[in-house]
Coordinates of C-alpha atoms and ligand atoms in Angstrom, one line a residue:
M69 CA 3.2 53.7 10.7
R70 CA 0.6 53.9 7.9
V71 CA -1.3 51.0 6.5
T72 CA -2.9 51.1 3.1
I73 CA -6.2 49.3 2.8
N74 CA -8.5 49.3 -0.3
K75 CA -11.9 47.8 0.6
N76 CA -13.0 47.8 -3.1
I77 CA -10.6 45.0 -4.2
S78 CA -11.1 41.3 -3.6
L79 CA -7.8 40.7 -1.7
P80 CA -8.7 39.9 1.9
I81 CA -8.0 42.9 4.3
Y82 CA -5.7 41.0 6.6
I83 CA -3.5 40.2 3.6
Q84 CA -3.4 43.9 2.6
I85 CA -2.3 44.7 6.2
I86 CA 0.4 42.1 6.0
N87 CA 1.7 43.3 2.6
S88 CA 1.7 46.9 3.7
I89 CA 3.6 46.3 7.0
K90 CA 5.9 43.8 5.3
E91 CA 6.9 46.3 2.6
Q92 CA 7.7 48.9 5.3
I93 CA 9.8 46.5 7.3
L94 CA 11.8 45.2 4.3
S95 CA 12.4 48.7 3.0
G96 CA 13.8 49.8 6.4
L97 CA 11.0 52.3 7.0
L98 CA 10.1 50.3 10.2
P99 CA 13.5 49.5 11.8
P100 CA 14.2 46.6 14.1
G101 CA 12.8 47.3 17.5
F102 CA 10.0 49.5 16.2
V103 CA 6.8 48.9 18.2
L104 CA 3.7 48.3 16.0
P105 CA 0.5 50.0 17.1
P106 CA -1.7 47.9 19.5
E107 CA -4.2 45.7 17.5
R108 CA -7.2 47.6 18.9
K109 CA -5.8 50.9 17.9
L110 CA -4.8 49.9 14.4
A111 CA -8.2 48.3 13.9
A112 CA -10.0 51.5 15.0
S113 CA -7.9 53.8 12.9
N114 CA -8.5 51.8 9.8
G115 CA -12.1 50.9 10.4
V116 CA -11.5 47.1 10.5
S117 CA -12.2 44.4 13.1
R118 CA -9.6 43.6 15.8
S119 CA -9.6 39.9 14.8
T120 CA -8.5 41.0 11.2
V121 CA -5.5 42.8 12.7
I122 CA -4.7 39.9 15.0
K123 CA -4.7 37.5 12.1
A124 CA -2.3 39.8 10.2
Y125 CA 0.1 40.1 13.1
D126 CA 0.1 36.4 13.6
E127 CA 1.1 35.8 10.0
L128 CA 3.8 38.4 10.3
K129 CA 5.1 36.5 13.4
A130 CA 5.0 33.3 11.4
L131 CA 7.1 35.0 8.7
G132 CA 9.6 36.0 11.4
L133 CA 9.2 39.7 10.7
V134 CA 7.8 40.7 14.1
E135 CA 7.7 39.1 17.5
S136 CA 5.7 39.6 20.7
H137 CA 7.6 41.3 23.6
R138 CA 6.1 41.2 27.0
G139 CA 5.1 44.7 28.2
K140 CA 6.0 46.2 24.8
G141 CA 3.6 44.6 22.4
T142 CA 4.4 43.6 18.8
V143 CA 7.9 44.6 17.8
V144 CA 9.9 44.4 14.5
T145 CA 12.4 41.6 14.8
E146 CA 16.1 42.3 15.2
K147 CA 18.0 41.7 11.9
I148 CA 19.5 38.2 11.9
E149 CA 22.9 38.6 10.3
P150 CA 24.2 35.6 8.4
H151 CA 27.2 33.8 9.9
P152 CA 30.4 35.8 9.0
P153 CA 32.2 34.1 6.2
S154 CA 35.2 32.1 7.5
K155 CA 38.0 30.7 5.5
K156 CA 37.6 27.2 6.6
Q157 CA 34.1 26.6 7.8
Q158 CA 33.6 23.4 9.8
V159 CA 30.7 21.3 8.4
F160 CA 29.0 19.0 10.8
P161 CA 27.4 15.8 9.8
L162 CA 23.7 16.4 9.2
S163 CA 21.5 15.0 11.8
W164 CA 18.7 13.5 9.8
H165 CA 16.5 11.9 12.4
P166 CA 15.0 15.1 13.9
L167 CA 14.0 16.2 10.4
F168 CA 12.0 13.0 9.6
D169 CA 8.2 12.9 9.8
K170 CA 7.5 11.3 13.2
K171 CA 4.8 9.1 11.7
L172 CA 7.4 7.3 9.6
G173 CA 9.1 6.2 12.9
N174 CA 6.2 3.7 13.3
V175 CA 7.4 1.8 10.2
N176 CA 10.3 -0.5 10.6
D177 CA 12.3 -1.8 7.8
T178 CA 11.5 -5.4 8.5
I179 CA 11.5 -6.8 5.0
S180 CA 14.9 -5.6 3.9
D181 CA 16.3 -6.4 7.3
L182 CA 15.1 -9.9 7.0
M183 CA 16.2 -10.4 3.4
N184 CA 19.7 -9.4 4.3
A185 CA 19.9 -11.3 7.6
G186 CA 22.3 -14.2 7.1
S187 CA 20.8 -15.4 3.9
R188 CA 22.9 -17.4 1.5
Q189 CA 23.4 -16.6 -2.2
D190 CA 22.1 -20.0 -3.3
A191 CA 19.2 -20.0 -0.9
V192 CA 15.9 -21.4 -2.0
S193 CA 13.5 -18.5 -2.1
F194 CA 10.0 -18.9 -0.8
D195 CA 9.9 -15.4 0.7
A196 CA 9.2 -12.5 -1.6
G197 CA 5.9 -12.4 -3.5
I198 CA 7.6 -12.6 -6.9
C199 CA 6.5 -15.0 -9.6
D200 CA 8.8 -17.3 -11.6
P201 CA 10.8 -15.1 -14.1
R202 CA 11.1 -18.1 -16.4
L203 CA 7.4 -17.7 -17.1
Y204 CA 7.6 -14.1 -18.3
P205 CA 6.1 -13.8 -21.7
L206 CA 9.3 -12.7 -23.4
H207 CA 8.5 -14.0 -26.9
Q208 CA 5.2 -12.2 -27.1
L209 CA 6.7 -9.0 -25.8
Q210 CA 9.4 -9.2 -28.4
A211 CA 6.8 -9.9 -31.1
I212 CA 5.0 -6.7 -30.1
L213 CA 8.1 -4.6 -30.2
K214 CA 8.9 -6.0 -33.6
E215 CA 5.4 -5.4 -35.0
Y216 CA 5.1 -1.9 -33.4
P217 CA 8.6 -0.4 -33.4
L218 CA 9.0 2.4 -30.9
Q219 CA 7.6 5.8 -32.1
S220 CA 7.7 9.1 -30.4
E221 CA 3.9 8.8 -29.6
M222 CA 4.9 6.0 -27.2
L223 CA 7.5 8.0 -25.4
G224 CA 5.7 11.2 -24.6
L225 CA 3.3 12.2 -21.9
C226 CA -0.2 10.8 -21.7
A227 CA -3.4 11.5 -19.7
V228 CA -3.0 11.4 -15.9
E229 CA -5.7 8.6 -15.9
G230 CA -3.6 6.5 -18.3
Y231 CA -3.2 5.6 -22.0
Y232 CA -6.7 5.4 -23.3
P233 CA -6.3 2.2 -25.4
L234 CA -5.1 0.4 -22.3
R235 CA -8.0 1.7 -20.3
E236 CA -10.3 0.2 -23.0
E237 CA -8.5 -3.1 -22.7
L238 CA -8.9 -3.0 -18.9
S239 CA -12.6 -2.4 -19.2
R240 CA -12.8 -5.5 -21.4
L241 CA -10.7 -7.5 -18.8
M242 CA -13.0 -6.4 -16.1
E243 CA -16.0 -7.9 -18.0
E244 CA -14.2 -11.2 -17.5
R245 CA -14.3 -10.5 -13.8
S246 CA -18.1 -9.8 -13.9
L247 CA -17.7 -6.1 -13.7
S248 CA -19.0 -3.8 -16.3
V249 CA -17.2 -0.4 -16.4
S250 CA -16.4 2.1 -19.1
P251 CA -12.8 2.9 -20.0
H252 CA -13.4 6.3 -18.4
E253 CA -14.0 4.6 -15.1
V254 CA -10.6 2.9 -15.0
M255 CA -7.4 4.7 -14.0
L256 CA -3.9 3.3 -14.3
L257 CA -1.7 3.2 -11.2
S258 CA 2.0 2.5 -10.7
G259 CA 1.2 -0.8 -9.2
S260 CA -1.8 -1.5 -7.0
M261 CA 0.3 -0.5 -4.0
Q262 CA -0.2 3.0 -5.2
G263 CA -3.9 2.5 -4.8
I264 CA -3.3 1.7 -1.1
D265 CA -1.1 4.7 -0.8
F266 CA -3.7 7.0 -2.4
A267 CA -6.4 5.6 -0.1
A268 CA -4.3 6.4 2.9
H269 CA -3.7 9.9 1.6
T270 CA -7.4 10.4 0.8
F271 CA -8.9 9.1 4.0
L272 CA -6.5 8.8 6.9
S273 CA -5.3 11.4 9.3
P274 CA -3.3 10.5 12.4
G275 CA -5.5 8.7 14.9
D276 CA -8.1 7.6 12.4
A277 CA -9.1 3.9 12.5
V278 CA -8.8 1.5 9.5
I279 CA -10.0 -2.1 9.5
V280 CA -7.8 -4.8 8.1
E281 CA -8.0 -8.6 8.0
E282 CA -5.6 -10.2 10.4
P283 CA -3.2 -11.3 9.1
T284 CA -2.9 -9.1 6.0
F285 CA -0.5 -7.7 3.3
L286 CA 2.6 -6.3 5.1
Q287 CA 2.9 -3.2 2.9
A288 CA -0.7 -2.2 3.7
I289 CA 0.0 -2.3 7.4
Q290 CA 3.2 -0.3 6.8
R291 CA 1.4 2.3 4.8
F292 CA -1.4 2.7 7.3
R293 CA 1.1 3.0 10.1
A294 CA 2.9 5.7 8.2
A295 CA -0.3 7.6 8.1
G296 CA -0.5 7.4 11.9
A297 CA -3.7 5.4 11.7
K298 CA -5.1 3.0 14.3
I299 CA -5.1 -0.4 12.6
I300 CA -7.9 -2.6 13.8
G301 CA -7.3 -6.3 12.9
I302 CA -10.3 -8.6 12.3
P303 CA -9.5 -12.3 12.4
L304 CA -10.0 -14.6 9.4
D305 CA -11.4 -18.1 9.2
R306 CA -11.7 -20.4 6.2
E307 CA -14.6 -18.2 4.9
G308 CA -12.7 -15.0 5.1
I309 CA -13.1 -12.0 7.4
R310 CA -15.1 -12.8 10.5
T311 CA -18.1 -10.6 10.0
D312 CA -19.4 -11.5 13.5
V313 CA -16.3 -9.8 15.0
L314 CA -16.3 -7.0 12.5
E315 CA -19.7 -5.5 13.4
A316 CA -18.8 -4.6 16.9
Q317 CA -15.5 -3.0 15.8
L318 CA -17.3 -1.0 13.1
A319 CA -19.7 0.4 15.8
R320 CA -16.9 1.0 18.2
Y321 CA -14.2 2.6 16.0
K322 CA -16.1 4.2 13.1
P323 CA -13.2 3.4 10.8
K324 CA -12.5 5.4 7.6
F325 CA -12.4 2.2 5.5
I326 CA -12.1 -1.6 5.5
Y327 CA -9.1 -3.0 3.6
T328 CA -9.6 -6.5 2.3
I329 CA -8.1 -9.1 0.0
P330 CA -11.1 -11.3 -0.6
T331 CA -9.7 -13.7 -3.2
F332 CA -6.6 -15.8 -2.5
H333 CA -5.7 -13.7 0.4
N334 CA -2.1 -12.7 1.1
P335 CA -0.7 -14.4 3.2
T336 CA -3.3 -17.2 4.0
G337 CA -4.6 -18.1 0.5
V338 CA -8.2 -17.9 1.9
V339 CA -11.1 -17.1 -0.4
M340 CA -14.0 -15.2 1.1
S341 CA -17.2 -17.2 0.7
M342 CA -20.2 -15.7 -1.1
R343 CA -22.1 -15.6 2.1
R344 CA -19.3 -13.5 3.8
R345 CA -19.0 -11.2 0.7
K346 CA -22.6 -10.3 1.1
E347 CA -22.4 -9.9 4.9
L348 CA -19.4 -7.7 4.5
L349 CA -21.1 -5.5 2.0
D350 CA -24.3 -5.4 4.2
L351 CA -22.2 -4.2 7.1
A352 CA -20.3 -1.6 5.1
H353 CA -23.7 -0.3 3.9
K354 CA -25.2 -0.4 7.4
Y355 CA -22.2 1.5 9.0
Q356 CA -21.5 3.6 5.9
V357 CA -17.9 2.6 5.7
P358 CA -16.2 2.2 2.3
I359 CA -14.3 -0.9 1.3
L360 CA -10.9 -0.9 -0.3
E361 CA -10.8 -4.3 -2.3
D362 CA -7.3 -5.5 -3.3
D363 CA -7.4 -8.1 -6.0
P364 CA -4.0 -9.1 -7.3
Y365 CA -4.6 -12.9 -7.2
G366 CA -8.2 -13.4 -8.4
E367 CA -7.2 -14.7 -11.8
I368 CA -4.8 -17.3 -10.4
H369 CA -7.4 -20.0 -9.7
F370 CA -6.8 -23.7 -10.0
T371 CA -10.5 -24.8 -10.1
K372 CA -13.2 -23.8 -12.5
H373 CA -14.8 -21.7 -9.8
K374 CA -14.5 -18.0 -10.2
Y375 CA -15.3 -15.5 -7.4
P376 CA -16.9 -12.2 -8.3
P377 CA -15.1 -9.2 -6.8
L378 CA -17.0 -7.3 -4.0
K379 CA -17.1 -4.4 -6.5
A380 CA -19.3 -6.5 -8.8
L381 CA -21.7 -7.3 -5.9
D382 CA -21.9 -3.8 -4.6
Q383 CA -25.0 -1.9 -5.8
H384 CA -24.4 1.2 -3.7
G385 CA -21.0 2.4 -4.8
Y386 CA -19.1 1.6 -1.5
V387 CA -16.2 -0.3 -3.0
I388 CA -12.9 1.0 -4.3
Y389 CA -11.4 -1.8 -6.4
I390 CA -7.6 -2.1 -7.1
S391 CA -5.8 -4.8 -9.2
T392 CA -2.4 -5.3 -10.8
F393 CA -0.4 -7.1 -13.5
S394 CA 2.4 -7.8 -10.9
K395 CA 1.4 -11.4 -10.2
V396 CA 0.1 -12.4 -13.6
L397 CA 2.7 -10.8 -15.9
F398 CA 5.6 -9.3 -13.9
T399 CA 6.2 -6.9 -11.0
G400 CA 8.6 -4.7 -13.0
F401 CA 5.9 -3.3 -15.2
R402 CA 4.5 -1.4 -12.1
A403 CA 1.1 -1.4 -13.8
G404 CA -2.0 -1.6 -11.6
W405 CA -5.4 0.1 -11.9
V406 CA -8.3 1.4 -9.8
I407 CA -12.0 1.6 -10.3
A408 CA -13.7 3.8 -7.8
P409 CA -16.8 5.9 -7.1
E410 CA -16.5 9.3 -8.9
P411 CA -15.7 11.5 -5.8
V412 CA -12.9 9.1 -4.8
M413 CA -11.6 8.9 -8.4
K414 CA -11.4 12.7 -8.5
K415 CA -9.1 12.6 -5.5
F416 CA -7.0 9.8 -6.9
V417 CA -6.5 11.7 -10.2
I418 CA -5.2 14.7 -8.2
L419 CA -2.9 12.5 -6.2
K420 CA -1.6 10.8 -9.3
Q421 CA -0.9 14.1 -10.9
I422 CA 1.1 15.4 -8.0
T423 CA 2.8 12.1 -7.3
D424 CA 4.2 11.0 -10.7
L425 CA 1.9 12.4 -13.4
H426 CA 1.0 9.0 -15.0
V427 CA 2.2 5.5 -15.4
N428 CA 5.1 5.3 -17.9
T429 CA 3.8 5.5 -21.5
P430 CA 5.9 2.9 -23.3
G431 CA 4.9 0.3 -20.6
Q432 CA 1.3 1.2 -21.1
F433 CA 1.6 1.0 -24.9
I434 CA 3.2 -2.4 -24.8
L435 CA 0.6 -3.7 -22.3
S436 CA -2.3 -2.4 -24.4
R437 CA -1.0 -4.3 -27.4
F438 CA -0.3 -7.4 -25.3
L439 CA -3.9 -7.5 -24.3
R440 CA -5.4 -6.5 -27.7
E441 CA -3.4 -9.2 -29.5
G442 CA -4.9 -11.8 -27.2
Y443 CA -1.5 -12.8 -25.7
Y444 CA -2.8 -12.2 -22.2
E445 CA -5.3 -15.1 -22.0
D446 CA -2.7 -17.7 -23.4
H447 CA 0.0 -16.4 -21.0
L448 CA -2.4 -16.5 -18.0
H449 CA -3.4 -20.1 -18.8
Q450 CA 0.2 -21.2 -19.0
Q451 CA 1.2 -19.4 -15.9
V452 CA -1.8 -20.7 -13.8
T453 CA -1.1 -24.3 -15.0
A454 CA 2.6 -23.9 -14.0
F455 CA 1.6 -22.4 -10.6
Q456 CA -0.8 -25.3 -9.9
Q457 CA 1.9 -27.8 -10.6
K458 CA 4.2 -26.0 -8.2
R459 CA 1.5 -25.8 -5.6
D460 CA 1.0 -29.6 -5.9
L461 CA 4.7 -30.3 -5.6
T462 CA 5.0 -28.0 -2.5
V463 CA 2.0 -29.6 -0.8
S464 CA 3.2 -33.2 -1.4
A465 CA 6.7 -32.2 -0.1
L466 CA 5.2 -30.6 3.0
H467 CA 3.1 -33.7 3.7
K468 CA 6.3 -35.6 4.3
A469 CA 6.5 -33.7 7.6
E470 CA 3.6 -35.8 9.0
G471 CA 2.0 -33.0 11.0
L472 CA 5.0 -31.0 11.9
L473 CA 3.6 -28.2 9.7
T474 CA -0.1 -27.7 9.4
F475 CA -1.7 -25.8 6.5
D476 CA -4.7 -25.5 4.2
V477 CA -4.2 -26.3 0.6
P478 CA -5.0 -23.1 -1.4
D479 CA -7.1 -23.3 -4.6
G480 CA -5.3 -20.5 -6.2
G481 CA -2.9 -17.5 -5.6
I482 CA 0.7 -18.1 -4.8
Y483 CA 1.0 -18.6 -1.0
I484 CA 0.8 -21.4 1.5
W485 CA 0.3 -20.3 5.1
C486 CA 1.8 -22.9 7.6
K487 CA 1.7 -23.2 11.3
F488 CA 4.7 -24.8 13.1
P489 CA 5.0 -26.2 16.6
E490 CA 4.7 -23.6 19.4
N491 CA 7.8 -24.8 21.1
I492 CA 9.9 -23.3 18.2
P493 CA 10.6 -19.5 18.4
Q494 CA 10.2 -17.7 15.1
R495 CA 13.7 -16.2 15.2
A496 CA 15.4 -19.6 15.8
L497 CA 13.6 -21.1 12.8
L498 CA 14.3 -18.2 10.6
S499 CA 18.0 -18.2 11.2
L500 CA 18.4 -22.0 11.1
C501 CA 16.6 -21.9 7.7
A502 CA 18.7 -19.1 6.5
A503 CA 21.8 -21.0 7.5
K504 CA 20.6 -24.1 5.7
G505 CA 19.7 -22.2 2.6
V506 CA 16.0 -21.7 2.5
N507 CA 14.1 -18.4 3.0
Y508 CA 10.4 -17.8 4.0
L509 CA 8.5 -14.9 5.4
P510 CA 7.7 -15.1 9.1
G511 CA 4.1 -14.8 10.1
N512 CA 4.6 -11.9 12.5
L513 CA 5.2 -9.5 9.5
F514 CA 1.5 -9.9 8.5
Y515 CA 0.0 -8.7 11.8
P516 CA -0.5 -5.2 13.0
Q517 CA 0.9 -6.4 16.4
E518 CA 4.2 -8.1 15.5
S519 CA 3.9 -10.3 18.6
D520 CA 1.1 -12.2 16.8
G521 CA 1.8 -14.7 14.1
E522 CA 4.8 -16.1 16.0
H523 CA 4.2 -19.7 14.9
F524 CA 3.3 -19.1 11.3
L525 CA 5.2 -18.8 8.1
R526 CA 4.3 -17.9 4.5
L527 CA 5.7 -19.8 1.5
N528 CA 5.5 -18.4 -2.0
Y529 CA 5.5 -21.6 -4.1
S530 CA 5.3 -19.8 -7.5
Y531 CA 8.9 -18.5 -7.8
E532 CA 11.3 -21.5 -7.7
I533 CA 11.7 -24.4 -10.2
P534 CA 10.4 -27.9 -9.2
D535 CA 13.8 -29.4 -8.1
R536 CA 14.5 -26.4 -5.9
I537 CA 11.0 -26.5 -4.4
E538 CA 11.6 -30.1 -3.2
K539 CA 15.0 -29.2 -1.9
G540 CA 13.8 -26.1 -0.1
I541 CA 10.9 -27.8 1.6
S542 CA 13.1 -30.6 2.7
L543 CA 15.5 -28.1 4.2
L544 CA 12.6 -26.3 5.9
L545 CA 11.3 -29.5 7.4
E546 CA 14.8 -30.5 8.5
A547 CA 15.0 -27.2 10.4
V548 CA 11.6 -27.5 12.0
G549 CA 12.3 -31.2 12.9
E550 CA 15.7 -30.3 14.6
L551 CA 14.2 -27.4 16.6
N552 CA 11.2 -29.4 17.5
S553 CA 13.2 -32.3 19.0
R554 CA 15.6 -29.8 20.7
N555 CA 12.8 -27.9 22.4
K556 CA 10.4 -30.7 23.0
S557 CA 8.2 -30.0 25.9
P558 CA 5.3 -32.1 27.2
N559 CA 2.8 -29.2 26.7
V560 CA 3.3 -28.6 23.0
K561 CA -0.1 -27.8 21.5
R562 CA -0.6 -29.3 18.0
E563 CA -4.1 -28.5 17.2
Y564 CA -5.1 -28.1 13.5
N565 CA -5.7 -24.4 13.3
P566 CA -3.6 -22.8 10.7
I567 CA -5.4 -19.5 10.3
I568 CA -6.1 -17.9 13.6
Ligands
LIG765 C1 -2.4 -8.0 -1.5 C2 -1.4 -7.3 -2.4 N1 -1.6 -6.1 -2.8 C3 -0.8 -5.5 -3.6 C4 0.4 -6.0 -4.0 C5 1.4 -5.3 -4.8 O1 1.0 -5.1 -6.0 P1 1.8 -4.1 -7.0 O2 3.1 -4.8 -7.4 O3 0.9 -4.0 -8.2 O4 2.0 -2.8 -6.3 C6 0.7 -7.3 -3.5 C7 2.0 -7.9 -3.8 O5 2.6 -8.7 -3.1 C8 -0.2 -8.0 -2.7 O6 0.0 -9.2 -2.2

């Protein structure tokens, strides 16, 4: 066997060895069963190191061209003949499970399971995080399409980072949120969930730790689980993430990042206080851990008070900020955005390019016009007013329960987080509610350990119309009341502690 090596070209020598041997095997010059020279001998005869030959042999093994035989050395593989053609070949059902990535096995399909479980067609829906479709700004969108009829420019490709006029509008929008960024620093995403996905891709390898608030957004838990990460939950109180608990966990686990929803948190509705925002940033700086700030609800506030994003308070470039139009316009747009330090942005741009190239151009075009024409502010104002009315209605309907359900009244966002008596199992309440015709999301879904959150439920008050809100809450209270009197025990704890 002869190996041709040219030391004057830039192709690594081990690849030249592979190519040379591969060519001889494929041309039949080295037949099956042929014993390749021992690594040391081939190295010496070609004036290369033994490790170079070992590397080349390993690659040839990985290609299935040679194999190691005890006592013989490295041998050209026997030819594997394809199955002989048969007239009627039996096709077996494909066994999918062994092919799946094992990390995905950590993620259960809880949401769709729950949604389909015994729910009635006419059920009052407090479950999914969708806003009222009756509030969609249809007229304004139609006006835009009339004024700017579709042209080919709106249907072609655009930059991976997004349609530039929309990035300009987003940079203006961020000014309203106390954040000054140029359009070049904003990148469009297919929903802010894509930002969570990209962060997982960028930072997490199996076994890495990531910090989340406990409870937190279900899909973030699922995404981090799918990455094989160790999810460390930090409890919340009425000021947001418990920074006193966080510090010890940062020191212990050295997490890759902290995921937080500081403003009108999902599912609790909690707003992180200014004091906590500063403490959280100080800890991130001290332990050199980046923060992924998720802000879908910040603009849905019912008081005059506005909370600056962590990104606006961060002077050292530790915060990756993501936001979305899903809760303030509609989820179907799949339009979110990210603002991140440059090295992170570079990774996100690559991920966007290899995932789906860019957000759909017609959607971006329409959105940019919607913002430029000033429709957004009017729409937001109307929507926030409507949500506030729905919140008030939900709260006064819930108060009829006289302590059966305990909860904090949120100042914004779309959720109320309720605690129900501990003598009621979650499953029993969920299925009785489904049978009666009202759906909510069980608290367990929002915890990294599903055994937690057993006596909590999340209500989205923004979706239903007022009459159905009243009907739904009365059905929910009826169910809680029935189960509570059925399971009454002298030890029922009823302390007011809806968050932790
Ligand atoms: C905290 C949080 N992040 C992200 C999302 C999803 O946003 P998008 O539809 O933009 O992917 C939601 C929606 O429920 C959410 O509550």
